[in-house]
mmCIF file of C-alpha atoms in Angstrom:
data_model
loop_
_atom_site.group_PDB
_atom_site.id
_atom_site.type_symbol
_atom_site.label_atom_id
_atom_site.label_comp_id
_atom_site.label_asym_id
_atom_site.label_seq_id
_atom_site.Cartn_x
_atom_site.Cartn_y
_atom_site.Cartn_z
ATOM 1 C CA UNK H 6 -134.894 -39.466 -85.388
ATOM 2 C CA UNK H 7 -131.983 -41.871 -85.793
ATOM 3 C CA UNK H 8 -130.089 -40.020 -83.071
ATOM 4 C CA UNK H 9 -133.086 -40.239 -80.689
ATOM 5 C CA UNK H 10 -133.482 -43.955 -81.360
ATOM 6 C CA UNK H 11 -129.779 -44.473 -80.752
ATOM 7 C CA UNK H 12 -129.956 -42.679 -77.389
ATOM 8 C CA UNK H 13 -133.047 -44.688 -76.417
ATOM 9 C CA UNK H 14 -131.241 -47.927 -77.308
ATOM 10 C CA UNK H 15 -128.300 -46.951 -75.112
ATOM 11 C CA UNK H 16 -130.647 -46.211 -72.196
ATOM 12 C CA UNK H 17 -132.386 -49.576 -72.563
ATOM 13 C CA UNK H 18 -129.061 -51.423 -72.604
ATOM 14 C CA UNK H 19 -127.865 -49.465 -69.561
ATOM 15 C CA UNK H 20 -131.042 -50.151 -67.579
ATOM 16 C CA UNK H 21 -131.269 -53.861 -68.390
ATOM 17 C CA UNK H 22 -129.013 -54.999 -65.467
ATOM 18 C CA UNK H 23 -130.987 -52.874 -63.015
ATOM 19 C CA UNK H 24 -134.307 -54.174 -64.335
ATOM 20 C CA UNK H 25 -132.992 -57.724 -64.212
ATOM 21 C CA UNK H 26 -131.775 -57.243 -60.639
ATOM 22 C CA UNK H 27 -135.168 -55.975 -59.538
ATOM 23 C CA UNK H 28 -136.823 -59.000 -61.138
ATOM 24 C CA UNK H 29 -134.313 -61.293 -59.500
ATOM 25 C CA UNK H 30 -134.938 -59.796 -56.036
ATOM 26 C CA UNK H 31 -138.698 -60.106 -56.401
ATOM 27 C CA UNK H 32 -138.358 -63.709 -57.511
ATOM 28 C CA UNK H 33 -135.908 -64.517 -54.754
ATOM 29 C CA UNK H 34 -138.410 -63.359 -52.132
ATOM 30 C CA UNK H 35 -141.126 -65.565 -53.585
ATOM 31 C CA UNK H 36 -138.777 -68.534 -53.844
ATOM 32 C CA UNK H 37 -136.829 -67.815 -50.661
ATOM 33 C CA UNK H 38 -135.962 -70.718 -48.371
ATOM 34 C CA UNK H 39 -133.724 -70.683 -45.299
ATOM 35 C CA UNK H 40 -133.074 -73.480 -42.831
ATOM 36 C CA UNK H 41 -131.738 -72.411 -39.436
ATOM 37 C CA UNK H 42 -130.635 -74.742 -36.665
ATOM 38 C CA UNK H 43 -131.478 -73.716 -33.095
ATOM 39 C CA UNK H 44 -129.712 -75.208 -30.071
ATOM 40 C CA UNK H 45 -129.935 -75.014 -26.278
ATOM 41 C CA UNK H 46 -129.462 -77.194 -23.186
ATOM 42 C CA UNK H 47 -133.055 -77.420 -21.985
ATOM 43 C CA UNK H 48 -134.906 -80.728 -21.833
ATOM 44 C CA UNK H 49 -137.881 -81.418 -24.136
ATOM 45 C CA UNK H 50 -140.407 -81.100 -21.291
ATOM 46 C CA UNK H 51 -139.047 -77.816 -19.900
ATOM 47 C CA UNK H 52 -141.091 -74.723 -20.639
ATOM 48 C CA UNK H 53 -138.421 -73.009 -22.722
ATOM 49 C CA UNK H 54 -138.395 -75.920 -25.163
ATOM 50 C CA UNK H 55 -142.186 -75.958 -25.327
ATOM 51 C CA UNK H 56 -142.465 -72.218 -25.889
ATOM 52 C CA UNK H 57 -139.801 -72.233 -28.593
ATOM 53 C CA UNK H 58 -141.559 -75.091 -30.350
ATOM 54 C CA UNK H 59 -144.639 -72.884 -30.648
ATOM 55 C CA UNK H 60 -142.483 -70.053 -32.017
ATOM 56 C CA UNK H 61 -140.845 -72.105 -34.753
ATOM 57 C CA UNK H 62 -144.147 -73.657 -35.818
ATOM 58 C CA UNK H 63 -145.733 -70.204 -36.058
ATOM 59 C CA UNK H 64 -142.806 -68.889 -38.094
ATOM 60 C CA UNK H 65 -143.007 -71.803 -40.495
ATOM 61 C CA UNK H 66 -146.762 -71.339 -40.911
ATOM 62 C CA UNK H 67 -146.650 -67.562 -41.330
ATOM 63 C CA UNK H 68 -143.800 -67.728 -43.880
ATOM 64 C CA UNK H 69 -145.384 -70.650 -45.757
ATOM 65 C CA UNK H 70 -142.306 -72.737 -45.021
ATOM 66 C CA UNK H 71 -139.799 -70.157 -46.267
ATOM 67 C CA UNK H 72 -138.165 -70.013 -42.826
ATOM 68 C CA UNK H 73 -137.598 -73.406 -41.261
ATOM 69 C CA UNK H 74 -136.002 -73.601 -37.819
ATOM 70 C CA UNK H 75 -134.750 -77.043 -36.845
ATOM 71 C CA UNK H 76 -134.945 -77.356 -33.073
ATOM 72 C CA UNK H 77 -132.197 -79.204 -31.140
ATOM 73 C CA UNK H 78 -132.839 -79.178 -27.368
ATOM 74 C CA UNK H 79 -130.781 -80.867 -24.659
ATOM 75 C CA UNK H 80 -127.306 -80.075 -26.041
ATOM 76 C CA UNK H 81 -127.622 -81.993 -29.289
ATOM 77 C CA UNK H 82 -125.617 -79.274 -31.054
ATOM 78 C CA UNK H 83 -123.237 -76.553 -29.839
ATOM 79 C CA UNK H 84 -124.371 -74.847 -26.643
ATOM 80 C CA UNK H 85 -123.163 -72.282 -24.108
ATOM 81 C CA UNK H 86 -120.062 -70.415 -25.323
ATOM 82 C CA UNK H 87 -119.714 -72.610 -28.407
ATOM 83 C CA UNK H 88 -123.285 -71.887 -29.493
ATOM 84 C CA UNK H 89 -122.845 -68.123 -29.303
ATOM 85 C CA UNK H 90 -119.559 -68.473 -31.165
ATOM 86 C CA UNK H 91 -121.403 -70.206 -34.024
ATOM 87 C CA UNK H 92 -123.603 -67.129 -34.286
ATOM 88 C CA UNK H 93 -120.677 -64.703 -34.193
ATOM 89 C CA UNK H 94 -118.962 -66.639 -36.983
ATOM 90 C CA UNK H 95 -121.946 -66.305 -39.288
ATOM 91 C CA UNK H 96 -123.469 -69.782 -39.251
ATOM 92 C CA UNK H 97 -127.135 -70.333 -40.138
ATOM 93 C CA UNK H 98 -127.680 -70.932 -36.455
ATOM 94 C CA UNK H 99 -129.757 -69.608 -33.552
ATOM 95 C CA UNK H 100 -128.235 -69.814 -30.092
ATOM 96 C CA UNK H 101 -130.476 -69.734 -27.006
ATOM 97 C CA UNK H 102 -128.314 -69.015 -23.983
ATOM 98 C CA UNK H 103 -127.945 -67.083 -20.759
ATOM 99 C CA UNK H 104 -126.976 -63.477 -21.588
ATOM 100 C CA UNK H 105 -123.805 -63.861 -19.543
ATOM 101 C CA UNK H 106 -122.294 -65.643 -22.569
ATOM 102 C CA UNK H 107 -122.615 -62.351 -24.433
ATOM 103 C CA UNK H 108 -120.207 -60.987 -21.828
ATOM 104 C CA UNK H 109 -117.375 -62.505 -23.871
ATOM 105 C CA UNK H 110 -118.177 -59.866 -26.507
ATOM 106 C CA UNK H 111 -119.624 -56.924 -24.527
ATOM 107 C CA UNK H 112 -118.550 -57.290 -20.911
ATOM 108 C CA UNK H 113 -121.466 -55.353 -19.398
ATOM 109 C CA UNK H 114 -123.820 -58.240 -20.210
ATOM 110 C CA UNK H 115 -122.237 -60.065 -17.269
ATOM 111 C CA UNK H 116 -123.442 -57.337 -14.939
ATOM 112 C CA UNK H 117 -126.862 -57.160 -16.604
ATOM 113 C CA UNK H 118 -127.624 -60.681 -15.383
ATOM 114 C CA UNK H 119 -125.402 -60.523 -12.319
ATOM 115 C CA UNK H 120 -126.227 -62.186 -8.994
ATOM 116 C CA UNK H 121 -128.864 -60.883 -6.581
ATOM 117 C CA UNK H 122 -129.697 -57.942 -8.878
ATOM 118 C CA UNK H 123 -133.424 -58.459 -9.479
ATOM 119 C CA UNK H 124 -136.296 -59.166 -7.121
ATOM 120 C CA UNK H 125 -138.952 -59.729 -9.787
ATOM 121 C CA UNK H 126 -139.407 -60.582 -13.442
ATOM 122 C CA UNK H 127 -140.802 -57.080 -13.963
ATOM 123 C CA UNK H 128 -137.562 -55.443 -12.844
ATOM 124 C CA UNK H 129 -135.599 -57.321 -15.478
ATOM 125 C CA UNK H 130 -138.213 -56.624 -18.160
ATOM 126 C CA UNK H 131 -137.948 -52.926 -17.315
ATOM 127 C CA UNK H 132 -134.150 -53.005 -17.407
ATOM 128 C CA UNK H 133 -133.833 -54.512 -20.880
ATOM 129 C CA UNK H 134 -135.952 -51.703 -22.334
ATOM 130 C CA UNK H 135 -133.663 -48.957 -21.015
ATOM 131 C CA UNK H 136 -131.358 -46.907 -23.232
ATOM 132 C CA UNK H 137 -128.462 -48.413 -21.284
ATOM 133 C CA UNK H 138 -129.238 -51.938 -22.474
ATOM 134 C CA UNK H 139 -130.230 -50.779 -25.967
ATOM 135 C CA UNK H 140 -126.732 -49.315 -26.240
ATOM 136 C CA UNK H 141 -125.212 -52.642 -25.237
ATOM 137 C CA UNK H 142 -127.298 -54.428 -27.878
ATOM 138 C CA UNK H 143 -126.187 -51.974 -30.549
ATOM 139 C CA UNK H 144 -122.528 -52.460 -29.656
ATOM 140 C CA UNK H 145 -122.963 -56.233 -29.755
ATOM 141 C CA UNK H 146 -124.511 -56.088 -33.216
ATOM 142 C CA UNK H 147 -122.263 -53.417 -34.707
ATOM 143 C CA UNK H 148 -118.963 -54.824 -33.465
ATOM 144 C CA UNK H 149 -119.612 -58.554 -33.241
ATOM 145 C CA UNK H 150 -122.521 -59.149 -35.661
ATOM 146 C CA UNK H 151 -124.680 -60.801 -32.991
ATOM 147 C CA UNK H 152 -128.310 -59.750 -33.255
ATOM 148 C CA UNK H 153 -130.495 -60.323 -30.205
ATOM 149 C CA UNK H 154 -134.053 -61.371 -31.049
ATOM 150 C CA UNK H 155 -135.030 -61.561 -27.368
ATOM 151 C CA UNK H 156 -133.420 -61.327 -23.931
ATOM 152 C CA UNK H 157 -136.361 -62.392 -21.795
ATOM 153 C CA UNK H 158 -137.069 -66.082 -22.128
ATOM 154 C CA UNK H 159 -137.356 -66.071 -18.349
ATOM 155 C CA UNK H 160 -137.543 -69.462 -16.672
ATOM 156 C CA UNK H 161 -137.505 -68.348 -13.046
ATOM 157 C CA UNK H 162 -135.138 -67.599 -10.202
ATOM 158 C CA UNK H 163 -132.266 -70.030 -9.722
ATOM 159 C CA UNK H 164 -131.898 -71.775 -6.361
ATOM 160 C CA UNK H 165 -129.623 -74.300 -4.672
ATOM 161 C CA UNK H 166 -130.596 -77.975 -5.016
ATOM 162 C CA UNK H 167 -128.841 -80.338 -2.612
ATOM 163 C CA UNK H 168 -129.533 -83.095 -0.113
ATOM 164 C CA UNK H 169 -128.370 -80.876 2.737
ATOM 165 C CA UNK H 170 -130.310 -78.024 4.339
ATOM 166 C CA UNK H 171 -128.786 -74.730 3.191
ATOM 167 C CA UNK H 172 -129.761 -71.527 5.000
ATOM 168 C CA UNK H 173 -126.524 -69.476 5.188
ATOM 169 C CA UNK H 174 -123.317 -69.185 3.141
ATOM 170 C CA UNK H 175 -121.504 -71.169 5.833
ATOM 171 C CA UNK H 176 -123.667 -74.187 4.980
ATOM 172 C CA UNK H 177 -122.124 -74.316 1.507
ATOM 173 C CA UNK H 178 -118.557 -74.539 2.759
ATOM 174 C CA UNK H 179 -116.815 -77.583 1.322
ATOM 175 C CA UNK H 180 -119.688 -78.425 -1.038
ATOM 176 C CA UNK H 181 -119.151 -78.907 -4.765
ATOM 177 C CA UNK H 182 -122.011 -77.420 -6.761
ATOM 178 C CA UNK H 183 -122.480 -78.036 -10.455
ATOM 179 C CA UNK H 184 -122.717 -74.921 -12.599
ATOM 180 C CA UNK H 185 -122.882 -74.199 -16.334
ATOM 181 C CA UNK H 186 -119.563 -73.164 -17.873
ATOM 182 C CA UNK H 187 -120.281 -69.427 -17.631
ATOM 183 C CA UNK H 188 -117.547 -67.594 -15.714
ATOM 184 C CA UNK H 189 -120.225 -65.470 -14.057
ATOM 185 C CA UNK H 190 -121.876 -68.589 -12.635
ATOM 186 C CA UNK H 191 -118.561 -70.023 -11.503
ATOM 187 C CA UNK H 192 -117.511 -66.809 -9.751
ATOM 188 C CA UNK H 193 -120.906 -66.432 -8.079
ATOM 189 C CA UNK H 194 -121.131 -69.964 -6.688
ATOM 190 C CA UNK H 195 -117.574 -69.709 -5.370
ATOM 191 C CA UNK H 196 -118.364 -66.360 -3.745
ATOM 192 C CA UNK H 197 -121.465 -67.807 -2.098
ATOM 193 C CA UNK H 198 -119.266 -70.302 -0.258
ATOM 194 C CA UNK H 199 -119.328 -73.458 -2.383
ATOM 195 C CA UNK H 200 -116.839 -74.820 -4.903
ATOM 196 C CA UNK H 201 -118.209 -74.339 -8.400
ATOM 197 C CA UNK H 202 -117.855 -77.379 -10.640
ATOM 198 C CA UNK H 203 -118.678 -76.735 -14.308
ATOM 199 C CA UNK H 204 -120.340 -79.713 -16.002
ATOM 200 C CA UNK H 205 -122.551 -80.267 -18.996
ATOM 201 C CA UNK H 206 -126.074 -81.006 -17.829
ATOM 202 C CA UNK H 207 -126.028 -84.427 -19.491
ATOM 203 C CA UNK H 208 -123.396 -85.448 -16.927
ATOM 204 C CA UNK H 209 -124.904 -83.679 -13.927
ATOM 205 C CA UNK H 210 -127.533 -86.059 -12.520
ATOM 206 C CA UNK H 211 -125.153 -89.018 -12.497
ATOM 207 C CA UNK H 212 -122.461 -86.778 -10.988
ATOM 208 C CA UNK H 213 -124.783 -85.952 -8.065
ATOM 209 C CA UNK H 214 -125.740 -89.612 -7.613
ATOM 210 C CA UNK H 215 -122.102 -90.702 -7.605
ATOM 211 C CA UNK H 216 -120.970 -87.920 -5.250
ATOM 212 C CA UNK H 217 -118.781 -86.199 -7.839
ATOM 213 C CA UNK H 218 -120.706 -83.050 -6.919
ATOM 214 C CA UNK H 219 -122.902 -82.368 -3.888
ATOM 215 C CA UNK H 220 -125.691 -80.604 -5.728
ATOM 216 C CA UNK H 221 -126.606 -78.181 -8.449
ATOM 217 C CA UNK H 222 -128.563 -74.982 -8.909
ATOM 218 C CA UNK H 223 -131.538 -74.137 -11.081
ATOM 219 C CA UNK H 224 -135.164 -73.081 -11.272
ATOM 220 C CA UNK H 225 -138.486 -74.499 -10.109
ATOM 221 C CA UNK H 226 -139.412 -75.376 -13.683
ATOM 222 C CA UNK H 227 -136.185 -77.325 -14.138
ATOM 223 C CA UNK H 228 -136.567 -78.987 -10.738
ATOM 224 C CA UNK H 229 -139.961 -80.251 -11.782
ATOM 225 C CA UNK H 230 -139.020 -81.466 -15.221
ATOM 226 C CA UNK H 231 -135.367 -82.364 -15.797
ATOM 227 C CA UNK H 232 -134.871 -85.099 -13.190
ATOM 228 C CA UNK H 233 -132.832 -83.073 -10.689
ATOM 229 C CA UNK H 234 -135.535 -83.502 -8.012
ATOM 230 C CA UNK H 235 -134.796 -87.233 -8.073
ATOM 231 C CA UNK H 236 -131.176 -86.779 -6.993
ATOM 232 C CA UNK H 237 -131.328 -83.593 -4.861
ATOM 233 C CA UNK H 238 -134.310 -83.539 -2.497
ATOM 234 C CA UNK H 239 -133.985 -80.064 -0.985
ATOM 235 C CA UNK H 240 -134.260 -76.661 -2.643
ATOM 236 C CA UNK H 241 -132.887 -73.659 -0.756
ATOM 237 C CA UNK H 242 -134.587 -70.548 -2.135
ATOM 238 C CA UNK H 243 -131.441 -68.476 -2.601
ATOM 239 C CA UNK H 244 -132.725 -66.787 -5.787
ATOM 240 C CA UNK H 245 -129.119 -65.962 -6.604
ATOM 241 C CA UNK H 246 -129.817 -65.428 -10.328
ATOM 242 C CA UNK H 247 -132.832 -64.595 -12.399
ATOM 243 C CA UNK H 248 -132.818 -67.435 -14.903
ATOM 244 C CA UNK H 249 -133.266 -66.090 -18.409
ATOM 245 C CA UNK H 250 -132.138 -66.879 -21.921
ATOM 246 C CA UNK H 251 -131.638 -64.705 -24.943
ATOM 247 C CA UNK H 252 -132.140 -65.701 -28.566
ATOM 248 C CA UNK H 253 -129.234 -64.813 -30.869
ATOM 249 C CA UNK H 254 -128.723 -64.881 -34.640
ATOM 250 C CA UNK H 255 -125.931 -63.538 -36.801
ATOM 251 C CA UNK H 256 -126.796 -60.019 -37.959
ATOM 252 C CA UNK H 257 -125.652 -60.621 -41.527
ATOM 253 C CA UNK H 258 -127.664 -63.832 -41.777
ATOM 254 C CA UNK H 259 -130.716 -61.980 -40.471
ATOM 255 C CA UNK H 260 -130.222 -58.986 -42.779
ATOM 256 C CA UNK H 261 -130.205 -61.252 -45.850
ATOM 257 C CA UNK H 262 -133.682 -62.519 -44.968
ATOM 258 C CA UNK H 263 -136.499 -60.721 -46.852
ATOM 259 C CA UNK H 264 -137.941 -57.894 -44.747
ATOM 260 C CA UNK H 265 -141.415 -59.390 -44.453
ATOM 261 C CA UNK H 266 -139.927 -62.560 -42.981
ATOM 262 C CA UNK H 267 -137.650 -60.605 -40.624
ATOM 263 C CA UNK H 268 -140.765 -58.972 -39.191
ATOM 264 C CA UNK H 269 -142.466 -62.331 -38.663
ATOM 265 C CA UNK H 270 -139.395 -63.825 -36.983
ATOM 266 C CA UNK H 271 -139.082 -60.887 -34.597
ATOM 267 C CA UNK H 272 -142.796 -60.842 -33.784
ATOM 268 C CA UNK H 273 -142.898 -64.546 -32.992
ATOM 269 C CA UNK H 274 -139.798 -64.593 -30.781
ATOM 270 C CA UNK H 275 -141.152 -61.590 -28.878
ATOM 271 C CA UNK H 276 -144.516 -63.301 -28.432
ATOM 272 C CA UNK H 277 -142.804 -66.534 -27.399
ATOM 273 C CA UNK H 278 -141.036 -64.808 -24.516
ATOM 274 C CA UNK H 279 -144.343 -63.409 -23.239
ATOM 275 C CA UNK H 280 -145.926 -66.850 -23.501
ATOM 276 C CA UNK H 281 -143.082 -68.452 -21.589
ATOM 277 C CA UNK H 282 -143.153 -65.900 -18.762
ATOM 278 C CA UNK H 283 -146.891 -66.452 -18.360
ATOM 279 C CA UNK H 284 -146.512 -70.217 -18.197
ATOM 280 C CA UNK H 285 -143.611 -70.101 -15.737
ATOM 281 C CA UNK H 286 -145.497 -67.699 -13.449
ATOM 282 C CA UNK H 287 -148.754 -69.649 -13.597
ATOM 283 C CA UNK H 288 -147.163 -73.046 -12.989
ATOM 284 C CA UNK H 289 -144.776 -72.174 -10.132
ATOM 285 C CA UNK H 290 -147.007 -73.038 -7.173
ATOM 286 C CA UNK H 291 -148.453 -76.148 -8.826
ATOM 287 C CA UNK H 292 -144.959 -77.453 -9.586
ATOM 288 C CA UNK H 293 -143.833 -76.765 -6.029
ATOM 289 C CA UNK H 294 -146.883 -78.567 -4.579
ATOM 290 C CA UNK H 295 -146.356 -81.555 -6.854
ATOM 291 C CA UNK H 296 -142.738 -81.844 -5.759
ATOM 292 C CA UNK H 297 -143.625 -81.475 -2.073
ATOM 293 C CA UNK H 298 -146.091 -84.329 -2.478
ATOM 294 C CA UNK H 299 -143.170 -86.449 -3.702
ATOM 295 C CA UNK H 300 -141.076 -85.628 -0.616
ATOM 296 C CA UNK H 301 -139.060 -82.701 -1.869
ATOM 297 C CA UNK H 302 -138.523 -79.842 0.571
ATOM 298 C CA UNK H 303 -138.139 -76.080 0.191
ATOM 299 C CA UNK H 304 -136.679 -73.583 2.624
ATOM 300 C CA UNK H 305 -136.051 -69.847 2.914
ATOM 301 C CA UNK H 306 -132.495 -68.591 3.452
ATOM 302 C CA UNK H 307 -130.656 -65.630 4.932
ATOM 303 C CA UNK H 308 -130.922 -63.588 1.725
ATOM 304 C CA UNK H 309 -129.028 -60.600 3.116
ATOM 305 C CA UNK H 310 -126.046 -62.791 4.010
ATOM 306 C CA UNK H 311 -125.960 -64.340 0.547
ATOM 307 C CA UNK H 312 -126.337 -60.943 -1.125
ATOM 308 C CA UNK H 313 -123.315 -59.663 0.776
ATOM 309 C CA UNK H 314 -121.149 -62.534 -0.486
ATOM 310 C CA UNK H 315 -121.622 -61.607 -4.139
ATOM 311 C CA UNK H 316 -120.379 -58.008 -3.858
ATOM 312 C CA UNK H 317 -116.972 -59.345 -4.831
ATOM 313 C CA UNK H 318 -118.366 -60.760 -8.075
ATOM 314 C CA UNK H 319 -119.254 -57.292 -9.344
ATOM 315 C CA UNK H 320 -116.017 -55.811 -8.002
ATOM 316 C CA UNK H 321 -113.928 -58.360 -9.930
ATOM 317 C CA UNK H 322 -115.796 -58.307 -13.253
ATOM 318 C CA UNK H 323 -113.279 -57.717 -16.022
ATOM 319 C CA UNK H 324 -113.805 -55.199 -18.787
ATOM 320 C CA UNK H 325 -117.120 -53.811 -17.540
ATOM 321 C CA UNK H 326 -117.974 -50.126 -17.382
ATOM 322 C CA UNK H 327 -116.589 -48.754 -14.084
ATOM 323 C CA UNK H 328 -119.352 -48.596 -11.496
ATOM 324 C CA UNK H 329 -121.674 -50.753 -13.634
ATOM 325 C CA UNK H 330 -123.454 -52.259 -10.623
ATOM 326 C CA UNK H 331 -124.451 -48.828 -9.313
ATOM 327 C CA UNK H 332 -125.407 -47.747 -12.832
ATOM 328 C CA UNK H 333 -127.792 -50.712 -13.054
ATOM 329 C CA UNK H 334 -129.177 -49.956 -9.608
ATOM 330 C CA UNK H 335 -129.774 -46.355 -10.671
ATOM 331 C CA UNK H 336 -131.726 -47.570 -13.688
ATOM 332 C CA UNK H 337 -133.886 -49.810 -11.502
ATOM 333 C CA UNK H 338 -134.568 -46.858 -9.198
ATOM 334 C CA UNK H 339 -136.258 -45.098 -12.142
ATOM 335 C CA UNK H 340 -138.764 -47.906 -12.566
ATOM 336 C CA UNK H 341 -142.340 -46.696 -11.955
ATOM 337 C CA UNK H 342 -143.745 -48.136 -8.753
#
């Protein structure tokens, strides 16, 4: 009997740390609190900002305040390359940026959102569900600890906004066009015939007014909400990029979040992208009509001529899988009609 009691005592002592750990984990889930900061360049009245505001409110409500996302639009915190770098370094931070900035980590992301690749939102939505892109996402997470919560916060096709009528690449010769700091954007605008001039958006409108640059490029939603229609009265419908943002968080930060909250976060960011696409699609014609009523003009362009100019962008992409443009085209060819 004494021997049995002694063995039982040893087992209890041995199991105490495990039992305590289990209790600690259960308590930590109940008491869990995480504050994340989220940053991007979009203005408060642009649809991306509005859609993300719904997402973060839903997450806070569904987690009973356990997950709080502090929202910093319009470049209040790190954006572009610096924002993604915050994520890669493990900060409690969510970066919302064009997927081309992921190209610094996995080069094929540059091609994924390359110029003149998509003709519809649906084509891009199809592409990001392919095994090809899933492989890119896995590499990004495994090697660089960047987890992608969404890739399809689509805000529309990007077009040229100037005070000069643009219909062919020759019309852009000698013009300085503001771009974000993404190398993909810079290379594309240069290839199209203009001189790319990277600027933060906070500086852009005054730069157009003062003649530092001759125009900028962006979407219908931005044209109708961020003030660019006041300084550049003509939009040439080049559709040279599909404007989209991804939502990125550090994988280790995400993995430390209790599983039930991870599920809520993922569900809400997925739903937010769908909401945004619906709003952008539904509001396009109304925004265009409102701007036309204010004297802004819109014109079609020689799309084939512009498409030809950007072949060199794909040819000169560094570090991408050889033949990546054709690989992407082959994937699109599989899309059900």
